[in-house]
């Protein structure tokens, strides 16, 4: 048994519970409350938190564990074995930064989710979505020099489908490999060379085919949405989650509120993408439209009471290092969210998006994904903004990082 003594954050009540006791047995929280309400068994390992605060482990709902940034130089880092090992290395960085859960969209995430579940690899809890589905000439059609059949077989993040039948087949291909949800691109995006950010990608017939097939597998579809019209059509077709939501208007916000569709925001990249050096001019022109629009859409989402969940879209590149994944919390603050809203986005709301009922809150019976940061995040979000501030990470009941004792 593992005992944490000190302050913990009740993310639902929105208050730090001072001088408390949280007990973990196996991979579950078995007690959270006043110390006098719990009899510590002999031989329990006691960790005193000092000025640190115990929080639910953080969850990134928009990850692409392609491993490309850490695949090395051999063959240009293009071999899947190297990329998979690069992604496995990155799991350690995520734990270092206090992230005990991710919702991934890549091929590598399928394998890594099984390896971590089998406990042969330490890593966050992974809900895998498989490859991202998009249309020819759309947001994930990124290697125009390649034959399309070759691209679909060899790209480890993207999958191109055209027409309702092909869409159904694409969904089935993802489930065949172990996907737990389906991610599509309903609009264009900043990084794609042949589209506009406000392009609508997928026809209503294609969207219905994808959503219908996912439902038959007791699953759901989430949609990358930069422009608003594609988001609107995706929502009408029954898509159950929106990623980015950069340019949403009141019409889509109202529909999301009505259907209880959450928004996975990726604000750090969205607000700062225009400042990233080295982009080709066409990408820079697209990026310029993001910040102002996203500030507006987040404000509308907050007013409408839409659940906002943490997403990063980081790849461990120089501009998006996993050790600084917590910068997304600071971007939420920059976009007008309160400290508590930001913490909730990365814990309890993200757990809802993961669709894991007993996660994201420090409460008896819940999964023991926990993190200790070096301050009080309700006072200052800097204490959850990066790996250097994370004193301890406990993933599924196992301590995987410990700078306390
Ligand atoms: Zn993404």
mmCIF file of C-alpha atoms and ligand atoms in Angstrom:
data_model
loop_
_atom_site.group_PDB
_atom_site.id
_atom_site.type_symbol
_atom_site.label_atom_id
_atom_site.label_comp_id
_atom_site.label_asym_id
_atom_site.label_seq_id
_atom_site.Cartn_x
_atom_site.Cartn_y
_atom_site.Cartn_z
ATOM 1 C CA UNK A 1 0.000 0.000 0.000
ATOM 2 C CA UNK A 2 1.045 3.528 -0.842
ATOM 3 C CA UNK A 3 0.134 6.505 1.351
ATOM 4 C CA UNK A 4 0.425 10.165 0.279
ATOM 5 C CA UNK A 5 0.366 12.633 3.177
ATOM 6 C CA UNK A 6 -0.164 16.328 2.483
ATOM 7 C CA UNK A 7 -2.256 18.490 0.163
ATOM 8 C CA UNK A 8 -4.315 17.132 -2.688
ATOM 9 C CA UNK A 9 -6.560 18.830 -5.226
ATOM 10 C CA UNK A 10 -10.222 17.921 -5.404
ATOM 11 C CA UNK A 11 -10.729 18.921 -9.047
ATOM 12 C CA UNK A 12 -14.507 18.614 -8.875
ATOM 13 C CA UNK A 13 -14.954 20.813 -5.795
ATOM 14 C CA UNK A 14 -12.129 23.022 -7.020
ATOM 15 C CA UNK A 15 -10.263 23.181 -3.735
ATOM 16 C CA UNK A 16 -6.986 21.996 -2.283
ATOM 17 C CA UNK A 17 -7.583 19.645 0.651
ATOM 18 C CA UNK A 18 -4.860 20.500 3.119
ATOM 19 C CA UNK A 19 -3.052 17.999 5.359
ATOM 20 C CA UNK A 20 -4.932 15.038 3.974
ATOM 21 C CA UNK A 21 -4.234 11.406 3.280
ATOM 22 C CA UNK A 22 -4.621 9.542 -0.001
ATOM 23 C CA UNK A 23 -4.127 5.777 0.024
ATOM 24 C CA UNK A 24 -3.475 3.549 -2.990
ATOM 25 C CA UNK A 25 -3.737 -0.210 -3.093
ATOM 26 C CA UNK A 26 -2.860 -2.003 -6.316
ATOM 27 C CA UNK A 27 -3.978 0.355 -9.079
ATOM 28 C CA UNK A 28 -6.873 1.948 -7.154
ATOM 29 C CA UNK A 29 -7.319 4.846 -4.779
ATOM 30 C CA UNK A 30 -8.797 3.302 -1.638
ATOM 31 C CA UNK A 31 -9.063 6.441 0.495
ATOM 32 C CA UNK A 32 -8.924 10.212 0.102
ATOM 33 C CA UNK A 33 -9.710 12.448 3.045
ATOM 34 C CA UNK A 34 -8.733 13.465 6.565
ATOM 35 C CA UNK A 35 -5.891 11.381 8.061
ATOM 36 C CA UNK A 36 -7.939 10.408 11.114
ATOM 37 C CA UNK A 37 -10.448 8.597 8.879
ATOM 38 C CA UNK A 38 -7.939 5.999 7.759
ATOM 39 C CA UNK A 39 -5.919 3.418 9.677
ATOM 40 C CA UNK A 40 -2.510 3.063 8.003
ATOM 41 C CA UNK A 41 -1.632 -0.600 7.774
ATOM 42 C CA UNK A 42 1.804 -1.694 8.909
ATOM 43 C CA UNK A 43 4.397 -1.806 6.163
ATOM 44 C CA UNK A 44 2.661 0.826 4.021
ATOM 45 C CA UNK A 45 4.992 3.122 2.101
ATOM 46 C CA UNK A 46 4.373 6.695 3.209
ATOM 47 C CA UNK A 47 5.264 9.644 0.980
ATOM 48 C CA UNK A 48 5.109 13.105 2.532
ATOM 49 C CA UNK A 49 4.228 15.743 -0.062
ATOM 50 C CA UNK A 50 5.705 18.781 1.691
ATOM 51 C CA UNK A 51 4.852 21.887 -0.340
ATOM 52 C CA UNK A 52 3.848 19.725 -3.311
ATOM 53 C CA UNK A 53 0.258 19.080 -4.339
ATOM 54 C CA UNK A 54 -1.149 15.709 -5.352
ATOM 55 C CA UNK A 55 -3.321 15.863 -8.485
ATOM 56 C CA UNK A 56 -4.964 13.367 -10.799
ATOM 57 C CA UNK A 57 -2.435 12.427 -13.523
ATOM 58 C CA UNK A 58 -2.672 14.616 -16.613
ATOM 59 C CA UNK A 59 -4.263 13.407 -19.844
ATOM 60 C CA UNK A 60 -3.487 14.604 -23.370
ATOM 61 C CA UNK A 61 -6.505 13.892 -25.578
ATOM 62 C CA UNK A 62 -4.776 14.833 -28.835
ATOM 63 C CA UNK A 63 -1.531 12.907 -29.260
ATOM 64 C CA UNK A 64 0.227 11.529 -32.328
ATOM 65 C CA UNK A 65 2.829 9.048 -31.107
ATOM 66 C CA UNK A 66 4.524 8.697 -34.460
ATOM 67 C CA UNK A 67 7.987 8.624 -32.860
ATOM 68 C CA UNK A 68 9.379 10.375 -35.925
ATOM 69 C CA UNK A 69 11.307 12.975 -33.937
ATOM 70 C CA UNK A 70 13.210 10.279 -32.063
ATOM 71 C CA UNK A 71 13.630 7.710 -34.846
ATOM 72 C CA UNK A 72 17.268 8.611 -35.505
ATOM 73 C CA UNK A 73 19.033 9.282 -38.801
ATOM 74 C CA UNK A 74 19.278 5.833 -40.344
ATOM 75 C CA UNK A 75 17.328 5.828 -43.625
ATOM 76 C CA UNK A 76 16.206 9.333 -42.729
ATOM 77 C CA UNK A 77 14.372 7.991 -39.679
ATOM 78 C CA UNK A 78 11.693 6.591 -41.994
ATOM 79 C CA UNK A 79 11.804 2.923 -40.899
ATOM 80 C CA UNK A 80 8.783 1.995 -38.786
ATOM 81 C CA UNK A 81 10.834 -0.061 -36.320
ATOM 82 C CA UNK A 82 12.941 2.988 -35.502
ATOM 83 C CA UNK A 83 9.849 5.172 -35.226
ATOM 84 C CA UNK A 84 8.107 2.698 -32.919
ATOM 85 C CA UNK A 85 11.123 2.643 -30.609
ATOM 86 C CA UNK A 86 11.262 6.438 -30.801
ATOM 87 C CA UNK A 87 7.643 6.532 -29.664
ATOM 88 C CA UNK A 88 8.379 4.052 -26.845
ATOM 89 C CA UNK A 89 11.136 6.392 -25.648
ATOM 90 C CA UNK A 90 8.676 9.279 -25.785
ATOM 91 C CA UNK A 91 6.323 7.454 -23.390
ATOM 92 C CA UNK A 92 9.001 7.960 -20.710
ATOM 93 C CA UNK A 93 9.084 11.687 -21.417
ATOM 94 C CA UNK A 94 5.309 11.877 -21.021
ATOM 95 C CA UNK A 95 5.519 10.208 -17.601
ATOM 96 C CA UNK A 96 8.319 12.618 -16.643
ATOM 97 C CA UNK A 97 5.938 15.486 -17.431
ATOM 98 C CA UNK A 98 3.128 14.015 -15.334
ATOM 99 C CA UNK A 99 1.041 12.649 -18.196
ATOM 100 C CA UNK A 100 -0.494 9.327 -17.250
ATOM 101 C CA UNK A 101 -3.035 9.178 -20.063
ATOM 102 C CA UNK A 102 -3.159 9.943 -23.762
ATOM 103 C CA UNK A 103 -5.669 9.566 -26.544
ATOM 104 C CA UNK A 104 -3.508 8.773 -29.512
ATOM 105 C CA UNK A 105 -4.010 8.958 -33.253
ATOM 106 C CA UNK A 106 -1.275 6.990 -35.025
ATOM 107 C CA UNK A 107 -0.341 3.448 -35.932
ATOM 108 C CA UNK A 108 2.383 3.206 -33.273
ATOM 109 C CA UNK A 109 -0.153 4.043 -30.556
ATOM 110 C CA UNK A 110 -2.000 0.797 -31.315
ATOM 111 C CA UNK A 111 1.079 -1.295 -30.503
ATOM 112 C CA UNK A 112 2.140 0.862 -27.571
ATOM 113 C CA UNK A 113 -1.315 0.688 -25.998
ATOM 114 C CA UNK A 114 -1.084 -3.085 -25.944
ATOM 115 C CA UNK A 115 2.498 -3.108 -24.640
ATOM 116 C CA UNK A 116 1.659 -0.768 -21.759
ATOM 117 C CA UNK A 117 -1.512 -2.706 -20.974
ATOM 118 C CA UNK A 118 0.536 -5.923 -20.826
ATOM 119 C CA UNK A 119 2.931 -4.093 -18.478
ATOM 120 C CA UNK A 120 5.998 -4.846 -20.568
ATOM 121 C CA UNK A 121 6.522 -1.110 -21.033
ATOM 122 C CA UNK A 122 5.984 1.772 -18.595
ATOM 123 C CA UNK A 123 3.874 4.491 -20.114
ATOM 124 C CA UNK A 124 0.677 6.459 -19.879
ATOM 125 C CA UNK A 125 -2.688 4.791 -20.273
ATOM 126 C CA UNK A 126 -3.270 4.896 -24.050
ATOM 127 C CA UNK A 127 -6.618 4.980 -25.836
ATOM 128 C CA UNK A 128 -5.629 4.347 -29.461
ATOM 129 C CA UNK A 129 -7.495 5.593 -32.515
ATOM 130 C CA UNK A 130 -5.246 4.138 -35.209
ATOM 131 C CA UNK A 131 -4.508 6.139 -38.309
ATOM 132 C CA UNK A 132 -6.218 9.460 -39.013
ATOM 133 C CA UNK A 133 -8.667 9.171 -41.899
ATOM 134 C CA UNK A 134 -8.863 11.899 -44.517
ATOM 135 C CA UNK A 135 -9.747 12.471 -48.134
ATOM 136 C CA UNK A 136 -7.452 12.565 -51.142
ATOM 137 C CA UNK A 137 -6.129 16.151 -51.358
ATOM 138 C CA UNK A 138 -7.173 16.699 -47.734
ATOM 139 C CA UNK A 139 -5.459 17.471 -44.425
ATOM 140 C CA UNK A 140 -3.528 14.192 -44.096
ATOM 141 C CA UNK A 141 -2.629 13.820 -47.788
ATOM 142 C CA UNK A 142 0.934 14.868 -47.080
ATOM 143 C CA UNK A 143 3.189 12.987 -49.514
ATOM 144 C CA UNK A 144 1.976 13.941 -52.965
ATOM 145 C CA UNK A 145 4.995 12.318 -54.586
ATOM 146 C CA UNK A 146 3.827 8.902 -53.423
ATOM 147 C CA UNK A 147 1.348 6.594 -55.082
ATOM 148 C CA UNK A 148 -1.803 6.547 -52.915
ATOM 149 C CA UNK A 149 -1.928 2.793 -52.333
ATOM 150 C CA UNK A 150 1.708 2.925 -51.236
ATOM 151 C CA UNK A 151 0.966 5.880 -48.967
ATOM 152 C CA UNK A 152 -1.923 4.097 -47.258
ATOM 153 C CA UNK A 153 0.199 1.006 -46.719
ATOM 154 C CA UNK A 154 3.300 2.796 -45.485
ATOM 155 C CA UNK A 155 2.314 6.015 -43.763
ATOM 156 C CA UNK A 156 1.979 5.474 -40.024
ATOM 157 C CA UNK A 157 -0.386 8.301 -39.182
ATOM 158 C CA UNK A 158 -2.586 8.927 -42.199
ATOM 159 C CA UNK A 159 -5.109 6.918 -44.193
ATOM 160 C CA UNK A 160 -6.830 8.217 -47.319
ATOM 161 C CA UNK A 161 -10.400 7.196 -48.178
ATOM 162 C CA UNK A 162 -12.816 8.419 -50.861
ATOM 163 C CA UNK A 163 -16.517 7.610 -51.206
ATOM 164 C CA UNK A 164 -18.856 6.025 -48.627
ATOM 165 C CA UNK A 165 -17.803 2.413 -49.315
ATOM 166 C CA UNK A 166 -14.142 3.227 -48.984
ATOM 167 C CA UNK A 167 -14.897 5.155 -45.795
ATOM 168 C CA UNK A 168 -16.586 2.099 -44.281
ATOM 169 C CA UNK A 169 -13.601 -0.047 -45.257
ATOM 170 C CA UNK A 170 -11.196 2.498 -43.752
ATOM 171 C CA UNK A 171 -13.054 2.462 -40.441
ATOM 172 C CA UNK A 172 -12.989 -1.322 -40.405
ATOM 173 C CA UNK A 173 -9.246 -1.323 -41.144
ATOM 174 C CA UNK A 174 -8.643 0.792 -38.017
ATOM 175 C CA UNK A 175 -10.795 -1.447 -35.815
ATOM 176 C CA UNK A 176 -9.063 -4.477 -37.314
ATOM 177 C CA UNK A 177 -5.784 -3.226 -35.846
ATOM 178 C CA UNK A 178 -7.271 -2.418 -32.439
ATOM 179 C CA UNK A 179 -8.504 1.183 -32.650
ATOM 180 C CA UNK A 180 -10.925 2.237 -29.897
ATOM 181 C CA UNK A 181 -12.296 5.293 -31.727
ATOM 182 C CA UNK A 182 -12.033 6.878 -35.181
ATOM 183 C CA UNK A 183 -10.387 10.209 -35.985
ATOM 184 C CA UNK A 184 -11.211 11.955 -39.243
ATOM 185 C CA UNK A 185 -10.332 15.275 -40.813
ATOM 186 C CA UNK A 186 -13.566 17.149 -41.443
ATOM 187 C CA UNK A 187 -11.811 20.324 -42.643
ATOM 188 C CA UNK A 188 -8.493 21.445 -44.053
ATOM 189 C CA UNK A 189 -5.645 22.461 -41.796
ATOM 190 C CA UNK A 190 -2.511 24.537 -41.448
ATOM 191 C CA UNK A 191 0.070 21.878 -42.319
ATOM 192 C CA UNK A 192 -1.511 20.423 -45.480
ATOM 193 C CA UNK A 193 -0.205 21.744 -48.806
ATOM 194 C CA UNK A 194 -3.230 21.397 -51.103
ATOM 195 C CA UNK A 195 -6.205 22.555 -49.053
ATOM 196 C CA UNK A 196 -7.571 25.656 -47.362
ATOM 197 C CA UNK A 197 -8.214 25.696 -43.609
ATOM 198 C CA UNK A 198 -11.913 26.269 -44.267
ATOM 199 C CA UNK A 199 -12.309 23.485 -46.859
ATOM 200 C CA UNK A 200 -15.064 21.003 -46.061
ATOM 201 C CA UNK A 201 -13.573 17.526 -46.392
ATOM 202 C CA UNK A 202 -15.881 14.475 -46.631
ATOM 203 C CA UNK A 203 -19.364 14.741 -48.090
ATOM 204 C CA UNK A 204 -22.436 14.290 -45.862
ATOM 205 C CA UNK A 205 -22.799 10.750 -47.284
ATOM 206 C CA UNK A 206 -19.205 9.899 -46.401
ATOM 207 C CA UNK A 207 -19.588 11.336 -42.894
ATOM 208 C CA UNK A 208 -22.742 9.308 -42.286
ATOM 209 C CA UNK A 209 -20.999 6.153 -43.540
ATOM 210 C CA UNK A 210 -18.073 6.674 -41.138
ATOM 211 C CA UNK A 211 -20.240 7.528 -38.128
ATOM 212 C CA UNK A 212 -22.604 4.618 -38.821
ATOM 213 C CA UNK A 213 -19.769 2.104 -39.077
ATOM 214 C CA UNK A 214 -18.112 3.367 -35.888
ATOM 215 C CA UNK A 215 -21.445 3.100 -34.049
ATOM 216 C CA UNK A 216 -21.867 -0.491 -35.207
ATOM 217 C CA UNK A 217 -18.558 -1.177 -33.434
ATOM 218 C CA UNK A 218 -19.873 0.493 -30.245
ATOM 219 C CA UNK A 219 -17.438 3.295 -30.868
ATOM 220 C CA UNK A 220 -17.501 6.912 -32.020
ATOM 221 C CA UNK A 221 -15.893 9.446 -34.350
ATOM 222 C CA UNK A 222 -13.927 12.563 -33.488
ATOM 223 C CA UNK A 223 -13.159 15.214 -36.095
ATOM 224 C CA UNK A 224 -10.246 17.535 -36.761
ATOM 225 C CA UNK A 225 -11.940 20.885 -37.427
ATOM 226 C CA UNK A 226 -10.170 24.113 -38.273
ATOM 227 C CA UNK A 227 -12.886 25.815 -40.372
ATOM 228 C CA UNK A 228 -16.477 25.976 -39.135
ATOM 229 C CA UNK A 229 -18.580 24.607 -41.990
ATOM 230 C CA UNK A 230 -16.899 21.184 -41.896
ATOM 231 C CA UNK A 231 -17.426 21.118 -38.135
ATOM 232 C CA UNK A 232 -21.116 21.884 -38.627
ATOM 233 C CA UNK A 233 -21.578 19.088 -41.139
ATOM 234 C CA UNK A 234 -19.620 16.651 -38.953
ATOM 235 C CA UNK A 235 -21.854 17.482 -35.981
ATOM 236 C CA UNK A 236 -24.988 17.005 -38.082
ATOM 237 C CA UNK A 237 -23.696 13.582 -39.147
ATOM 238 C CA UNK A 238 -23.229 12.500 -35.520
ATOM 239 C CA UNK A 239 -19.539 13.101 -34.817
ATOM 240 C CA UNK A 240 -19.209 13.039 -31.017
ATOM 241 C CA UNK A 241 -16.075 15.098 -30.375
ATOM 242 C CA UNK A 242 -14.396 18.111 -32.007
ATOM 243 C CA UNK A 243 -10.593 18.547 -32.162
ATOM 244 C CA UNK A 244 -9.023 22.047 -32.343
ATOM 245 C CA UNK A 245 -12.279 23.910 -33.136
ATOM 246 C CA UNK A 246 -10.211 26.886 -34.239
ATOM 247 C CA UNK A 247 -12.887 28.822 -36.161
ATOM 248 C CA UNK A 248 -16.132 27.606 -34.609
ATOM 249 C CA UNK A 249 -19.070 30.017 -34.812
ATOM 250 C CA UNK A 250 -22.061 30.317 -32.481
ATOM 251 C CA UNK A 251 -23.997 27.899 -34.711
ATOM 252 C CA UNK A 252 -21.559 25.017 -34.108
ATOM 253 C CA UNK A 253 -21.134 25.967 -30.440
ATOM 254 C CA UNK A 254 -24.909 25.802 -29.902
ATOM 255 C CA UNK A 255 -25.086 22.420 -31.607
ATOM 256 C CA UNK A 256 -22.200 21.089 -29.501
ATOM 257 C CA UNK A 257 -23.859 22.329 -26.312
ATOM 258 C CA UNK A 258 -27.155 20.731 -27.336
ATOM 259 C CA UNK A 259 -25.523 17.379 -28.179
ATOM 260 C CA UNK A 260 -23.039 17.530 -25.263
ATOM 261 C CA UNK A 261 -20.079 17.284 -27.631
ATOM 262 C CA UNK A 262 -16.734 18.125 -25.951
ATOM 263 C CA UNK A 263 -14.023 20.290 -27.462
ATOM 264 C CA UNK A 264 -10.431 19.056 -27.434
ATOM 265 C CA UNK A 265 -8.523 22.303 -27.622
ATOM 266 C CA UNK A 266 -4.921 22.479 -28.848
ATOM 267 C CA UNK A 267 -4.288 26.066 -27.825
ATOM 268 C CA UNK A 268 -0.528 26.218 -27.380
ATOM 269 C CA UNK A 269 0.062 25.364 -31.019
ATOM 270 C CA UNK A 270 -2.944 27.302 -32.269
ATOM 271 C CA UNK A 271 -2.078 30.554 -30.499
ATOM 272 C CA UNK A 272 1.635 30.419 -31.335
ATOM 273 C CA UNK A 273 1.890 28.585 -34.656
ATOM 274 C CA UNK A 274 2.290 31.810 -36.618
ATOM 275 C CA UNK A 275 5.509 32.541 -34.675
ATOM 276 C CA UNK A 276 7.181 29.207 -35.417
ATOM 277 C CA UNK A 277 10.148 29.931 -37.685
ATOM 278 C CA UNK A 278 10.979 28.015 -40.842
ATOM 279 C CA UNK A 279 7.489 27.426 -42.225
ATOM 280 C CA UNK A 280 6.977 27.808 -45.977
ATOM 281 C CA UNK A 281 5.019 30.934 -46.867
ATOM 282 C CA UNK A 282 1.771 29.105 -47.669
ATOM 283 C CA UNK A 283 1.787 27.522 -44.206
ATOM 284 C CA UNK A 284 2.592 30.803 -42.513
ATOM 285 C CA UNK A 285 -0.349 32.488 -44.285
ATOM 286 C CA UNK A 286 -2.695 29.772 -42.990
ATOM 287 C CA UNK A 287 -1.224 29.965 -39.478
ATOM 288 C CA UNK A 288 -1.888 33.699 -39.245
ATOM 289 C CA UNK A 289 -5.628 33.019 -39.098
ATOM 290 C CA UNK A 290 -5.503 30.707 -36.102
ATOM 291 C CA UNK A 291 -4.845 32.793 -33.014
ATOM 292 C CA UNK A 292 -7.605 35.373 -33.193
ATOM 293 C CA UNK A 293 -10.215 32.860 -34.325
ATOM 294 C CA UNK A 294 -9.334 30.342 -31.641
ATOM 295 C CA UNK A 295 -9.422 32.932 -28.863
ATOM 296 C CA UNK A 296 -12.951 33.725 -29.994
ATOM 297 C CA UNK A 297 -14.110 30.094 -30.263
ATOM 298 C CA UNK A 298 -12.735 29.165 -26.814
ATOM 299 C CA UNK A 299 -14.554 32.102 -25.253
ATOM 300 C CA UNK A 300 -17.811 31.002 -26.931
ATOM 301 C CA UNK A 301 -17.284 27.398 -25.798
ATOM 302 C CA UNK A 302 -16.715 28.520 -22.194
ATOM 303 C CA UNK A 303 -19.845 30.677 -22.206
ATOM 304 C CA UNK A 304 -21.901 27.774 -23.594
ATOM 305 C CA UNK A 305 -20.632 25.417 -20.880
ATOM 306 C CA UNK A 306 -19.017 23.019 -23.336
ATOM 307 C CA UNK A 307 -16.536 20.627 -21.750
ATOM 308 C CA UNK A 308 -13.065 21.640 -22.894
ATOM 309 C CA UNK A 309 -10.436 18.894 -22.726
ATOM 310 C CA UNK A 310 -6.652 19.132 -22.940
ATOM 311 C CA UNK A 311 -5.068 18.378 -26.306
ATOM 312 C CA UNK A 312 -1.539 19.181 -27.412
ATOM 313 C CA UNK A 313 -0.819 17.952 -30.946
ATOM 314 C CA UNK A 314 2.838 17.932 -29.794
ATOM 315 C CA UNK A 315 5.361 15.649 -31.497
ATOM 316 C CA UNK A 316 8.484 16.136 -29.319
ATOM 317 C CA UNK A 317 9.972 18.398 -31.993
ATOM 318 C CA UNK A 318 12.169 21.359 -31.041
ATOM 319 C CA UNK A 319 9.068 23.559 -30.879
ATOM 320 C CA UNK A 320 6.886 20.953 -29.180
ATOM 321 C CA UNK A 321 9.015 19.083 -26.607
ATOM 322 C CA UNK A 322 7.165 16.526 -24.502
ATOM 323 C CA UNK A 323 9.027 17.694 -21.395
ATOM 324 C CA UNK A 324 7.128 20.985 -21.809
ATOM 325 C CA UNK A 325 3.753 19.463 -22.657
ATOM 326 C CA UNK A 326 2.246 21.304 -19.677
ATOM 327 C CA UNK A 327 2.651 24.572 -21.590
ATOM 328 C CA UNK A 328 -0.810 23.807 -22.940
ATOM 329 C CA UNK A 329 -2.114 24.696 -19.450
ATOM 330 C CA UNK A 330 -0.462 28.123 -19.775
ATOM 331 C CA UNK A 331 -1.992 28.575 -23.245
ATOM 332 C CA UNK A 332 -5.437 27.886 -21.772
ATOM 333 C CA UNK A 333 -4.803 30.651 -19.268
ATOM 334 C CA UNK A 334 -3.667 32.925 -22.097
ATOM 335 C CA UNK A 335 -6.992 32.170 -23.818
ATOM 336 C CA UNK A 336 -8.936 33.318 -20.758
ATOM 337 C CA UNK A 337 -9.536 30.054 -18.910
ATOM 338 C CA UNK A 338 -9.124 30.071 -15.128
ATOM 339 C CA UNK A 339 -6.499 27.903 -13.433
ATOM 340 C CA UNK A 340 -9.189 25.516 -12.262
ATOM 341 C CA UNK A 341 -10.713 25.272 -15.749
ATOM 342 C CA UNK A 342 -7.288 24.433 -17.150
ATOM 343 C CA UNK A 343 -6.635 21.736 -14.549
ATOM 344 C CA UNK A 344 -10.085 20.252 -15.111
ATOM 345 C CA UNK A 345 -9.457 20.206 -18.871
ATOM 346 C CA UNK A 346 -6.331 18.107 -18.305
ATOM 347 C CA UNK A 347 -7.870 15.745 -15.749
ATOM 348 C CA UNK A 348 -11.590 15.158 -15.231
ATOM 349 C CA UNK A 349 -12.779 16.490 -18.594
ATOM 350 C CA UNK A 350 -10.028 14.641 -20.430
ATOM 351 C CA UNK A 351 -11.061 11.444 -18.634
ATOM 352 C CA UNK A 352 -14.573 11.944 -20.033
ATOM 353 C CA UNK A 353 -13.104 12.205 -23.539
ATOM 354 C CA UNK A 354 -11.055 9.046 -22.885
ATOM 355 C CA UNK A 355 -14.426 7.482 -21.898
ATOM 356 C CA UNK A 356 -12.965 5.968 -18.751
ATOM 357 C CA UNK A 357 -15.497 6.458 -15.935
ATOM 358 C CA UNK A 358 -13.214 5.928 -12.936
ATOM 359 C CA UNK A 359 -10.385 8.264 -13.948
ATOM 360 C CA UNK A 360 -9.384 11.918 -13.621
ATOM 361 C CA UNK A 361 -10.454 12.538 -10.022
ATOM 362 C CA UNK A 362 -8.838 11.705 -6.666
ATOM 363 C CA UNK A 363 -11.606 9.693 -5.121
ATOM 364 C CA UNK A 364 -12.034 6.313 -3.459
ATOM 365 C CA UNK A 365 -12.411 3.563 -6.056
ATOM 366 C CA UNK A 366 -10.828 5.547 -8.895
ATOM 367 C CA UNK A 367 -7.752 4.492 -10.854
ATOM 368 C CA UNK A 368 -4.466 5.498 -9.220
ATOM 369 C CA UNK A 369 -3.058 7.764 -11.944
ATOM 370 C CA UNK A 370 -1.527 10.543 -9.859
ATOM 371 C CA UNK A 371 1.026 13.293 -10.057
ATOM 372 C CA UNK A 372 2.757 15.560 -7.522
ATOM 373 C CA UNK A 373 3.722 19.050 -8.668
ATOM 374 C CA UNK A 374 5.912 21.552 -6.806
ATOM 375 C CA UNK A 375 3.255 24.102 -5.836
ATOM 376 C CA UNK A 376 -0.462 24.858 -5.951
ATOM 377 C CA UNK A 377 -1.756 25.023 -9.544
ATOM 378 C CA UNK A 378 -4.811 27.009 -8.443
ATOM 379 C CA UNK A 379 -2.367 29.751 -7.424
ATOM 380 C CA UNK A 380 0.125 29.414 -10.268
ATOM 381 C CA UNK A 381 -0.066 27.119 -13.289
ATOM 382 C CA UNK A 382 3.720 27.255 -13.705
ATOM 383 C CA UNK A 383 3.925 24.315 -11.277
ATOM 384 C CA UNK A 384 2.337 22.005 -13.865
ATOM 385 C CA UNK A 385 3.920 23.542 -16.967
ATOM 386 C CA UNK A 386 6.781 21.107 -17.463
ATOM 387 C CA UNK A 387 8.714 18.053 -16.323
ATOM 388 C CA UNK A 388 11.003 20.060 -14.021
ATOM 389 C CA UNK A 389 8.004 20.911 -11.831
ATOM 390 C CA UNK A 390 6.742 17.356 -11.585
ATOM 391 C CA UNK A 391 8.058 15.712 -8.431
ATOM 392 C CA UNK A 392 6.345 12.342 -8.742
ATOM 393 C CA UNK A 393 4.289 10.372 -11.240
ATOM 394 C CA UNK A 394 2.216 7.333 -10.319
ATOM 395 C CA UNK A 395 0.767 5.484 -13.320
ATOM 396 C CA UNK A 396 -1.828 2.789 -12.694
ATOM 397 C CA UNK A 397 -0.640 2.479 -9.093
ATOM 398 C CA UNK A 398 3.069 2.240 -9.950
ATOM 399 C CA UNK A 399 5.503 5.025 -9.115
ATOM 400 C CA UNK A 400 7.395 5.726 -12.340
ATOM 401 C CA UNK A 401 9.032 9.019 -11.368
ATOM 402 C CA UNK A 402 10.032 10.068 -7.859
ATOM 403 C CA UNK A 403 12.089 13.097 -6.873
ATOM 404 C CA UNK A 404 10.628 13.205 -3.348
ATOM 405 C CA UNK A 405 11.951 10.104 -1.586
HETATM 406 ZN ZN1 LIG B 1 -3.394 16.370 -34.607
#
